[in-house]
XYZ file of C-alpha atoms in Angstrom:
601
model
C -103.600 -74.952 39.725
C -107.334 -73.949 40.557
C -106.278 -72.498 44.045
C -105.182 -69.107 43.609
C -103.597 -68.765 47.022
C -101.343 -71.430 46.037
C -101.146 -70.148 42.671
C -99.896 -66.744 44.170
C -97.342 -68.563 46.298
C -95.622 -71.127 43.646
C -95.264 -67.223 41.502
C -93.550 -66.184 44.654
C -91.471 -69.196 45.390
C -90.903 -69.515 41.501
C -89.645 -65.922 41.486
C -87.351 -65.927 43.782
C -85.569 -69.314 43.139
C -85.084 -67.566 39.096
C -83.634 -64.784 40.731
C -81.146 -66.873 42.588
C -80.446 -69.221 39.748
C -79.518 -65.790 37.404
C -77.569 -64.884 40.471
C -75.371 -68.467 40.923
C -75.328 -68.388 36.728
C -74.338 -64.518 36.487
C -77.327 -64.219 33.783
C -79.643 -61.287 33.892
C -82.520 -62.317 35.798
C -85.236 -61.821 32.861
C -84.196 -64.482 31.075
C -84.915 -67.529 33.568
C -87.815 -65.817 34.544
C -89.006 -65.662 31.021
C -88.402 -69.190 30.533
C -89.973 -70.384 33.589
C -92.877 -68.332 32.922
C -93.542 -70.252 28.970
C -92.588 -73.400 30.911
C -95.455 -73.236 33.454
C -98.046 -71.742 31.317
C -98.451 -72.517 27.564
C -96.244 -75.113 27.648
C -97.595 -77.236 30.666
C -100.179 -75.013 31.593
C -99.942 -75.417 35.151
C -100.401 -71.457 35.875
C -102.888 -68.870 33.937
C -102.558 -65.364 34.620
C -106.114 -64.703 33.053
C -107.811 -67.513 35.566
C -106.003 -66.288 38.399
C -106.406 -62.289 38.487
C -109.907 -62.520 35.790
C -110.639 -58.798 35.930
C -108.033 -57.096 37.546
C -105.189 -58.559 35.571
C -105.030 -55.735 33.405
C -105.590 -53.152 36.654
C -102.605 -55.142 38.376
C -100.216 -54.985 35.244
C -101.093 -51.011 34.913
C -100.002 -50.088 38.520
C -97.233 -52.557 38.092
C -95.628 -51.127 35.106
C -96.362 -47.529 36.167
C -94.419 -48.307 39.349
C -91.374 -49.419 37.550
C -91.457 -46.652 34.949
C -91.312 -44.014 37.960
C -88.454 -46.073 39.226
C -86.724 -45.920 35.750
C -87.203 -41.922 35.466
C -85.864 -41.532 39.166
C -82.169 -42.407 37.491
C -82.494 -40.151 34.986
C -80.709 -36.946 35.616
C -80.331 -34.623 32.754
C -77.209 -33.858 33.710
C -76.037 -37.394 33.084
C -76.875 -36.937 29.216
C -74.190 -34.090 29.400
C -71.893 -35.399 31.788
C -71.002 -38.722 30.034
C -69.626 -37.864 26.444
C -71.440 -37.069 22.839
C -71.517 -40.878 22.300
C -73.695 -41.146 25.354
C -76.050 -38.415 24.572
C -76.299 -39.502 21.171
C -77.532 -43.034 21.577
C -79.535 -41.891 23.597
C -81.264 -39.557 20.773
C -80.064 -39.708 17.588
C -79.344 -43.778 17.888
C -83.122 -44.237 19.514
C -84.423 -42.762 16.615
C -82.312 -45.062 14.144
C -83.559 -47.968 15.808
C -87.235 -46.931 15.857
C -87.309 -46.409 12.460
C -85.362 -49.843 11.304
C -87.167 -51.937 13.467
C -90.530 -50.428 13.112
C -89.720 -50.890 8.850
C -88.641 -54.702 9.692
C -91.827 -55.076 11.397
C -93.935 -53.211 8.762
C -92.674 -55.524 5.858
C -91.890 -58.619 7.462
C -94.627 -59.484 10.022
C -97.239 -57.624 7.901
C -97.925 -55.168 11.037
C -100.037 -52.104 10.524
C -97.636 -49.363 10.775
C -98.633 -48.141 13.821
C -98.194 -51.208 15.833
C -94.867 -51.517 13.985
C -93.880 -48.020 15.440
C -94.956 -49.077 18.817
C -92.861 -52.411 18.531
C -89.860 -50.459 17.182
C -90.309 -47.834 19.898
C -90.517 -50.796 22.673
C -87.689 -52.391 21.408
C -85.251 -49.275 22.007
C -84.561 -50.133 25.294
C -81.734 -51.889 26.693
C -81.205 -51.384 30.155
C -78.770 -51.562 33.144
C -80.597 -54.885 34.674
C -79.341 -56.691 31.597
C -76.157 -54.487 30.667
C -74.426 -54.449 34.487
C -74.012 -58.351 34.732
C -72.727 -58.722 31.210
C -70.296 -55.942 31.489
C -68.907 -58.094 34.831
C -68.131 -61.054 32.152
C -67.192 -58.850 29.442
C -64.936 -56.029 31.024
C -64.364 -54.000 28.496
C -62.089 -51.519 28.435
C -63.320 -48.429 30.936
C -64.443 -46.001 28.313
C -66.558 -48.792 26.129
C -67.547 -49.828 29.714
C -69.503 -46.368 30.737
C -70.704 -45.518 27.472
C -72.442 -49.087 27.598
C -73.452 -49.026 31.223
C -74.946 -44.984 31.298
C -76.618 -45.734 27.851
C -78.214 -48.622 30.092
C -79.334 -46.446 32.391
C -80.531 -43.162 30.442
C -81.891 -45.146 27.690
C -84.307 -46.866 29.842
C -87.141 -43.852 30.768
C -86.265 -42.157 26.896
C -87.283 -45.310 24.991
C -90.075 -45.886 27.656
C -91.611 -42.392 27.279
C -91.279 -42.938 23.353
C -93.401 -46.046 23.407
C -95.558 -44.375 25.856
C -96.354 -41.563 22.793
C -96.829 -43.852 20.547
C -99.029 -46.086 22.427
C -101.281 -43.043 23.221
C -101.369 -41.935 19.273
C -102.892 -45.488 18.842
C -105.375 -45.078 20.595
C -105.915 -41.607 19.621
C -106.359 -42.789 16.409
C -109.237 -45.085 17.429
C -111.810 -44.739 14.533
C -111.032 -40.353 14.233
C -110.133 -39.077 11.522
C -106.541 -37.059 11.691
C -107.743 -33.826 13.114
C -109.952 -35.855 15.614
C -107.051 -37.858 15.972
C -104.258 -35.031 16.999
C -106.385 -33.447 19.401
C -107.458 -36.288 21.440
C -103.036 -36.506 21.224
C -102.385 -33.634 22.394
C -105.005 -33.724 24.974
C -103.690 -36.828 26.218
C -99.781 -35.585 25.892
C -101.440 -32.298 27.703
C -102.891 -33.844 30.885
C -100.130 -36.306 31.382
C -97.736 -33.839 31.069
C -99.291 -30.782 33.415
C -100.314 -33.687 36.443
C -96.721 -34.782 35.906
C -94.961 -31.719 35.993
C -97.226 -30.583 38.779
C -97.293 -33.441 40.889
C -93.179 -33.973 40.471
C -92.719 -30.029 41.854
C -95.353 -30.763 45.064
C -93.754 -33.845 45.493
C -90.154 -32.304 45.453
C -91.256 -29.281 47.585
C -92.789 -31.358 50.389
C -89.653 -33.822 50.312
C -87.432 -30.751 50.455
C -89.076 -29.029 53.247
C -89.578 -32.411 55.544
C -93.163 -31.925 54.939
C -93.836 -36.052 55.503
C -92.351 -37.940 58.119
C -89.149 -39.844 57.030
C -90.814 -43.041 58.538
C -94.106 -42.469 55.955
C -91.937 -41.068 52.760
C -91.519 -44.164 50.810
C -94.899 -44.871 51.530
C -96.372 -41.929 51.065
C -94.571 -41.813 47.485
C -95.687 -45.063 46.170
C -99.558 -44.301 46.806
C -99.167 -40.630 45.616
C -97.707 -41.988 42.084
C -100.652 -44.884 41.933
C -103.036 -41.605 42.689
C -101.253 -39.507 39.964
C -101.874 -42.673 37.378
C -105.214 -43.021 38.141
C -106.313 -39.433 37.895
C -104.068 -38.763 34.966
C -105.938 -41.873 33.159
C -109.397 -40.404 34.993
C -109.125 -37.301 33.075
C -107.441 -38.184 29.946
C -107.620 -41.801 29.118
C -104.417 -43.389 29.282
C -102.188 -41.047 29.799
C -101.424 -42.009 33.392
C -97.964 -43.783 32.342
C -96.469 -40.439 30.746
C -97.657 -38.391 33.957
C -95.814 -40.729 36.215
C -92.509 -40.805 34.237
C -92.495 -37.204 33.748
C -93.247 -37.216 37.727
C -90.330 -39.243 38.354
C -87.785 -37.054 35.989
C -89.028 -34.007 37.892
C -87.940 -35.341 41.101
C -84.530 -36.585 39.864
C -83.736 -33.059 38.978
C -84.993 -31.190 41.307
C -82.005 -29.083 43.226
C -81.531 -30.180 47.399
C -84.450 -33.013 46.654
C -83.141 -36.196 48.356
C -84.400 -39.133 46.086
C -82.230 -41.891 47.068
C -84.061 -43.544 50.123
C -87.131 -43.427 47.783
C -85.117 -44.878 44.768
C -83.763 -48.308 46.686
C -87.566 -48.481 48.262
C -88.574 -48.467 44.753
C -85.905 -50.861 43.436
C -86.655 -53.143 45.860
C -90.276 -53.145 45.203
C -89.980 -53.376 41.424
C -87.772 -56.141 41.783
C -90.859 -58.111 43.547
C -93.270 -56.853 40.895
C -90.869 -57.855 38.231
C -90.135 -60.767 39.292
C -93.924 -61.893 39.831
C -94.994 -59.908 36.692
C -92.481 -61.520 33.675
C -93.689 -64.893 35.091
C -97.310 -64.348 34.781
C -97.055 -62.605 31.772
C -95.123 -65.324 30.007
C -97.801 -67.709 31.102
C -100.230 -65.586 28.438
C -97.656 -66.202 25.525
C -99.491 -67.712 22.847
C -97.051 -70.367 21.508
C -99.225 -70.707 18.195
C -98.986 -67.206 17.566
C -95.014 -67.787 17.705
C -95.301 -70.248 15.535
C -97.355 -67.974 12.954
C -94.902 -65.605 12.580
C -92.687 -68.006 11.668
C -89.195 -66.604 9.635
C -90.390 -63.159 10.239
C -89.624 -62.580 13.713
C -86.038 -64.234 12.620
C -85.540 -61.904 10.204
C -87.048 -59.231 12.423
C -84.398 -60.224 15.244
C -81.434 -60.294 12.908
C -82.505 -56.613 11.441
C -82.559 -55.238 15.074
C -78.934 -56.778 15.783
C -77.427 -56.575 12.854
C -78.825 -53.698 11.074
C -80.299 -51.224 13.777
C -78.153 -51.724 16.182
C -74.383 -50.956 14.058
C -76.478 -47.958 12.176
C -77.179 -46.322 15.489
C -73.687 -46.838 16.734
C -72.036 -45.511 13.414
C -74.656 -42.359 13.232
C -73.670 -41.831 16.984
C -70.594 -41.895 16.888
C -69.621 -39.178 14.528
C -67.370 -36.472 16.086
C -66.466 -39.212 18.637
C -63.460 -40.174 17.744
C -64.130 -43.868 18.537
C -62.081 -46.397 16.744
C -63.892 -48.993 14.601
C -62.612 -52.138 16.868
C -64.964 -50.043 19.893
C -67.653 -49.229 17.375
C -67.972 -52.848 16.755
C -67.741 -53.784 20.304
C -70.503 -51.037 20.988
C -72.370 -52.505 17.651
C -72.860 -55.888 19.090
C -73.803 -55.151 23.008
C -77.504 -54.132 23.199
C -79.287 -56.978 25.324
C -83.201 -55.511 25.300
C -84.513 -55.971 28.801
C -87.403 -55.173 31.727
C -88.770 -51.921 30.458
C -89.425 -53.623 27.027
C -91.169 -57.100 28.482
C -93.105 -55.143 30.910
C -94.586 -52.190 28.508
C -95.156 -54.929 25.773
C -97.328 -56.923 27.827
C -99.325 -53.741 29.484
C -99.858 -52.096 25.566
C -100.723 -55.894 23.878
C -103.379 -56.151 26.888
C -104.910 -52.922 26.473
C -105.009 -52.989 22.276
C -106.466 -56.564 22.753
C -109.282 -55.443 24.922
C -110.306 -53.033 22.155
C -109.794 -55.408 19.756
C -107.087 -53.626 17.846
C -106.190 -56.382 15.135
C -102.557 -57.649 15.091
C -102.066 -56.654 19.050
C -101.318 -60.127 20.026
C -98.208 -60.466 17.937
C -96.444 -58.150 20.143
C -95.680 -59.739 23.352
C -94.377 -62.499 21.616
C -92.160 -60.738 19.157
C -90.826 -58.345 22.127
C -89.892 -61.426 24.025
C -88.231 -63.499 21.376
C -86.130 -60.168 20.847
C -85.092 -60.450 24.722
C -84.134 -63.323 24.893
C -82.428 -63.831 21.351
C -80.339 -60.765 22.431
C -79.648 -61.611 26.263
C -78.415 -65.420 25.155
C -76.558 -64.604 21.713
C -74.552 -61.669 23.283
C -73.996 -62.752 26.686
C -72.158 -66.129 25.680
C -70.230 -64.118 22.601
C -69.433 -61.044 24.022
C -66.326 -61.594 25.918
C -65.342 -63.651 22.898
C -66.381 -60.753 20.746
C -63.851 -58.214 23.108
C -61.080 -60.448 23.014
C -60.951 -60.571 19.222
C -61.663 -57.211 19.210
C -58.684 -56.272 21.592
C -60.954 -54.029 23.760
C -60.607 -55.872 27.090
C -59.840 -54.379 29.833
C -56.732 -56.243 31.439
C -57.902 -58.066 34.889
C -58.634 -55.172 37.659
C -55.727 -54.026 39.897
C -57.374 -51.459 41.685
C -58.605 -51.347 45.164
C -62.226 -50.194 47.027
C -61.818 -49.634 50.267
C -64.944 -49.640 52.766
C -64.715 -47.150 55.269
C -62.776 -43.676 55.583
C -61.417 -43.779 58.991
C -57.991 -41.965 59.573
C -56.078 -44.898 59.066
C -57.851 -46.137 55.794
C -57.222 -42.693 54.486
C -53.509 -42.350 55.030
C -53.762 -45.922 53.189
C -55.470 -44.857 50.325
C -53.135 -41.508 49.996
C -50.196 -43.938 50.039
C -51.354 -46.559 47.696
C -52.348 -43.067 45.032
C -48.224 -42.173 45.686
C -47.723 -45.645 44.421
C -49.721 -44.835 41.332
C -52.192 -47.423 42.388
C -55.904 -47.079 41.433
C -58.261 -46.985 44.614
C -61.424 -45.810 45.794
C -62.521 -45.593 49.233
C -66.451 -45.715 49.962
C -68.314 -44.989 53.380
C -71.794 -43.926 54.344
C -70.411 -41.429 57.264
C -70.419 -37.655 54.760
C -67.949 -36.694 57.494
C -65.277 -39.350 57.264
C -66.089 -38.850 53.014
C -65.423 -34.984 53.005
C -62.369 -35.960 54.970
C -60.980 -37.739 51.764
C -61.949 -35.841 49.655
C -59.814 -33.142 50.880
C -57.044 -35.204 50.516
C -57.722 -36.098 46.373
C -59.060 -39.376 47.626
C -61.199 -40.858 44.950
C -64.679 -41.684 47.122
C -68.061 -43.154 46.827
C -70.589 -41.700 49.213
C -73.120 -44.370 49.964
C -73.736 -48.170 50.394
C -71.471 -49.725 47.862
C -73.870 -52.477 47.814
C -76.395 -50.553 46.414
C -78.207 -50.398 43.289
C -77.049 -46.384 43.190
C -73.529 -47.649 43.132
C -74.314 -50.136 40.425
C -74.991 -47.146 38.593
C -72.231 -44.626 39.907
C -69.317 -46.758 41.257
C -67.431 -48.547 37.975
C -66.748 -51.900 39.876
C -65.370 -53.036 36.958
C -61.974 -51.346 38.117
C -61.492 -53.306 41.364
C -59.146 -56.401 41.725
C -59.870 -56.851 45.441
C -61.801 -54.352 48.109
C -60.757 -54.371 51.790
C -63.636 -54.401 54.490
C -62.321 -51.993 57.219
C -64.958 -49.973 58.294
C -66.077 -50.095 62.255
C -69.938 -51.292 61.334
C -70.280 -54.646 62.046
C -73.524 -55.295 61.029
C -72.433 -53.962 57.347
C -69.528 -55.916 56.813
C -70.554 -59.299 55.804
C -73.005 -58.354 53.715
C -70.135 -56.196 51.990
C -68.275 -58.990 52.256
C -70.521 -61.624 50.986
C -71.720 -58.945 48.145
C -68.293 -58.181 46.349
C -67.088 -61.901 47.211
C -70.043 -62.859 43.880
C -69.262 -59.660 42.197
C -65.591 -60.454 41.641
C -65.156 -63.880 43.262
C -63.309 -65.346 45.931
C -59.577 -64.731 47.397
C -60.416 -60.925 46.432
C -62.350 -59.877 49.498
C -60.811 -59.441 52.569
C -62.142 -57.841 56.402
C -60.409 -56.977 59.454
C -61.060 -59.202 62.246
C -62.980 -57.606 65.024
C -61.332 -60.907 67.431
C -64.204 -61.443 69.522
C -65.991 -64.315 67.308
C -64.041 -66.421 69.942
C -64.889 -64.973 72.880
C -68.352 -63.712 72.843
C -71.687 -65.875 71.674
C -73.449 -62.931 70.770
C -70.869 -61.764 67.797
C -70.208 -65.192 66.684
C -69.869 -65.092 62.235
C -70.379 -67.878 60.276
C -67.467 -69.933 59.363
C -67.371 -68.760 55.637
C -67.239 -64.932 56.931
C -64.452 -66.295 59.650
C -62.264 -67.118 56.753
C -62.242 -63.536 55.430
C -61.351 -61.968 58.720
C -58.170 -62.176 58.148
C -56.599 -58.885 57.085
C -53.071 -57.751 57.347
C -52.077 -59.867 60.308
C -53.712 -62.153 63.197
C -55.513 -60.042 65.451
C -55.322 -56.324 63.677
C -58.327 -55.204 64.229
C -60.172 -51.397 63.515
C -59.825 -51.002 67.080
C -55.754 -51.442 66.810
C -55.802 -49.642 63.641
C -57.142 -46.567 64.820
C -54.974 -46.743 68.449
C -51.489 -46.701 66.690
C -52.637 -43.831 64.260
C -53.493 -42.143 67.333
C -50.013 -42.674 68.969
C -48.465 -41.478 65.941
C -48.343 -44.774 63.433
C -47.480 -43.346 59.800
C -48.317 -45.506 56.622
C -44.798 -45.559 54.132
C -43.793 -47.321 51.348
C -40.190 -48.445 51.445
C -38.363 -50.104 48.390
C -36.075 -53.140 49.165
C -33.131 -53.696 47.201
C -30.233 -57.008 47.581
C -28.296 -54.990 50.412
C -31.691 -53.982 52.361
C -34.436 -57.123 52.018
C -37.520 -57.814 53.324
C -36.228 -60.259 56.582
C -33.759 -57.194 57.371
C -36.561 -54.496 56.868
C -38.664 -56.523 59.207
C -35.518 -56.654 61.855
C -35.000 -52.880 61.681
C -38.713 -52.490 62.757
C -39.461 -55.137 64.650
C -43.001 -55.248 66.122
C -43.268 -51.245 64.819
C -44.138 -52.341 62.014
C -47.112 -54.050 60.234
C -46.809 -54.660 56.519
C -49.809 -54.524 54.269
C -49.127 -54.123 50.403
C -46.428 -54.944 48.514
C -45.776 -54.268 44.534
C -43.509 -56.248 42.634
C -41.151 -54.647 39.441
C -43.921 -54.945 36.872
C -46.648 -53.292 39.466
C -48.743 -56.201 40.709
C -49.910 -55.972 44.202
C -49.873 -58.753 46.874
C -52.539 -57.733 50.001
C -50.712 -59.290 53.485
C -53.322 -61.576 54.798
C -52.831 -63.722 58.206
C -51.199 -67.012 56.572
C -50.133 -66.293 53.250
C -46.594 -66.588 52.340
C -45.560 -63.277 50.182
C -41.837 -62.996 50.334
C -40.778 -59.632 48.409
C -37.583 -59.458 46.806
C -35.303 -57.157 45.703
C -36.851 -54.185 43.549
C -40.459 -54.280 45.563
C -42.021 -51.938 47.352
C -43.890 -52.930 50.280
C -46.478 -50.671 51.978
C -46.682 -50.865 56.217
C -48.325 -48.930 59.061
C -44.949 -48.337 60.938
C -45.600 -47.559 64.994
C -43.392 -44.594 66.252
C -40.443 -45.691 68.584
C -41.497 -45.575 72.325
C -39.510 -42.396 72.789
C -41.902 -40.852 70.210
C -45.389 -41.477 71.571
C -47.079 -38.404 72.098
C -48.422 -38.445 75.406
């Protein structure tokens, strides 16, 4: 493809229709665009990164990959290390360490790799990842505790093992030629500079962001091109040490007491999705398939050291003083899918030793991403097999997320928790949030859409969420979001009954279906009326002298039912149509409307 504006646009178009096929699939996204990427270049050759960018390839992959590295250190809060058990904090230290060294000793004696590159392979390979851990914990669901030890060692692991390959990296070069004393200095003056400008330029950062010193409207903005300044005058005064300055930028600000990082965090995960997305692509088109084949049986032996021998070391050494049991070790043994941080730092070092002509460079791209995808295809079609052998499954999610903390959905929630029912109720309003709190409401403050609740909110715990929050432009996407997440017949929304009525609020068909919550025509609106007449939200038990159709008699139009719990504790939400039909020994939840003698006036 000699054009490079159409070059640029099939990466684009080629991009996004991987991201959607790992979407429909529920695969993480690397891997199709991974495959695509091979597919199009060495295989067919119909795309070549080198052609396209010439010169400013490597430029382009630098800023790239020190972009997403400041993303990955804006998650990582040191009091996340702490605040998520010993096994946590020591995979995230002790077990990067074990895997350094046993993969870097594969490498060594297997692939015939200098030792330093086979420290910086072992070093890259120490990542996993929440991009590639989140969507096979969905498939997996093990049990909660397996389930956040995977999913925060996901997440903290990512900027660790990336700032270890970072030191490495810059002890390569370093080593250029010196001789050891040469060597540590030119190390330390690297570590130095990239440390002070990112230490210094997190602090400014966090000061001006604390004291409103940019305009909301220019923050995100102003962010991004303040980090690509910070790289380039951390690698302007000491050569490459721009990547260590940024991530040590990026923990500063995540730490940092009354600094406000979120709004800059989804900008940022939004963006590196694009440059991801764009980037594995055309730097899969560079894989040199006759360098695979050269390696040969190494990189299989390689592989199998990294899952079988690395990986269960790391977890065993980690977990003493735990008091895991050995069916969870295992489970935690055999999840470790290596993702994004690794393919992206790979392909930045393997450009940068090549252009120097450090010997043995080009072997690791390749090796890095026939460790990604080995791992992201053998453990996410075993896994769940793997945890159901193991007996570490969770059983199927009962619990409930509710969207939106009005009055009503509060009084809800507080019932369904006297019912020993697990729910969480989520809202971006702090008010309405602070409210339900107060009452021991379990809450999530925030989008629950968004990639911060990925990280904080344990969806693996919900059975079915309930849309009932007054925004109207939120909704669907709610809707729409959770309806993939845990499939259909589990998402439900109050109708707001003027898709009817009015043109300009007309929903699509698919949405229509879901608007059908409780009962034909409850809407927030109604909701929020009867709580303000007095409406209460009980739970009454039936039994063979009280049942349901005599429970509904006594009421009458008063009431409006909207849970029930059978004997064994499974809940049944009332939708408009269904047919539940409790029976003796169930408790059913309503919203029950005082008696017209009892409205306050």
């Amino acid at each position: 493809m000699s054009d490079p504006l159409l070059s640029l646009v099939a990466v684009g178009l080629l991009s996004i229709s991987c991201q959607y096929l790992a979407y429909k699939i529920r695969l993480p996204a690397i891997l199709p665009l991974l495959i695509v990427g091979i597919v199009v270049g060495p295989v067919f050759g119909v795309l070549d990164a080198d052609a396209l960018f010439g010169d400013l390839l490597f430029p382009v992959v630098s800023l790239s990959v020190a972009i997403i590295l400041f993303e990955g250190a804006l998650t990582l809060k040191l009091g996340d290390i702490a605040g998520h058990g010993n096994m946590v904090r020591n995979l995230c230290s002790i077990g990067v360490l074990v895997t350094w060294v046993v993969a870097a000793i594969a490498a060594h004696y297997t692939l015939d790799l200098s030792w330093q590159l086979s420290f910086l392979f072992g070093a890259i390979v120490t990542v996993t990842g929440p991009t590639v851990i989140v969507p096979m914990l969905r498939t997996v669901r093990p049990n909660t505790n397996l389930g956040n030890i995977l999913r925060w060692e996901g997440i903290i692991i990512d900027p660790i093992g990336a700032l270890l390959a970072v030191l490495v990296f810059e002890f390569i070069l370093a080593s250029q030629g010196n001789a050891i004393s040469h060597t540590l200095i030119t190390f330390g003056k690297t570590i130095g500079i990239g440390s002070l400008l990112g230490l210094g330029s997190g602090y400014l950062l966090g000061i001006s962001i604390r004291r409103d010193w940019i305009p909301h409207y220019l923050l995100n903005t102003a962010v991004l091109t303040i980090i690509l300044g910070v790289f380039a005058a951390s690698n302007y005064v000491a050569h490459e040490s721009g990547l260590l300055a940024v991530t040590i930028t990026g923990m500063v600000l995540a730490n940092m007491k009354d600094v406000d990082v979120e709004d800059i965090l989804e900008f940022k995960e939004t963006l590196s999705v694009l440059l991801i997305s764009g980037l594995f692509i055309l730097l899969a088109t560079r894989l040199n398939l006759a360098s695979i084949e050269a390696v040969g049986w190494g990189a299989l032996v390689v592989i199998v050291a990294i899952m079988f021998i690395a990986r269960p070391l790391s977890v065993l050494v980690s977990s003493i003083g735990t008091g895991l049991k050995l069916n969870e070790l295992a489970l935690l043994s055999w999840i470790a899918p290596r993702g994004i941080i690794a393919a992206a730092v790979s392909a930045l070092f393997s450009l940068k030793l090549e252009e120097i002509g450090y010997e043995g460079a080009e072997i690791i791209v390749p090796m890095v991403f026939l460790v990604i995808i080995a791992t992201v295809v053998v453990q996410s079609l075993t896994s769940r097999a793997v945890a159901t052998l193991l007996k570490v499954r969770a059983p199927a999610p009962t619990g409930y997320l509710i969207f939106g903390s009005s009055k009503f959905n509060r009084m809800l929630a507080k019932e369904m928790i006297n019912q020993e029912m697990t729910v969480t109720v989520a809202d971006t309003n702090w008010d309405a949030i602070r409210e339900a709190r107060m009452m021991d409401i379990p809450v999530y403050f925030g989008n629950p859409m968004s990639d911060h609740a990925a990280r904080h909110l344990n969806i693996a715990t919900f059975g079915t969420v309930l849309v009932m929050s007054p925004y109207k432009q939120l909704n669907p996407p709610i809707a729409y979001h959770f309806e993939y997440t845990l499939g259909k017949e589990k998402v439900w929304a109050l109708t707001n009954n003027e898709q009817s009525t009015r043109p300009s609020h007309q929903v699509s068909k698919q949405y229509a279906k879901k608007l059908t919550l409780f009962d034909e025509g409850v809407t927030y609106g109604y909701l929020a009326s009867s709580v303000s007449k007095g409406a209460t939200v009980k739970t009454t038990r039936l039994s063979e002298e009280f049942t349901f159709e005599q429970y509904n008699d006594e009421y009458g139009i008063r009431v409006l039912p909207l849970i029930a719990i059978d004997p064994e504790g499974k809940t049944f939400t009332f939708i408009d149509g269904n047919s539940i039909s409790p029976k003796a020994g169930w408790r059913v939840i309503s919203m029950i409307l005082p008696e017209a003698d009892d409205v306050p006036v």
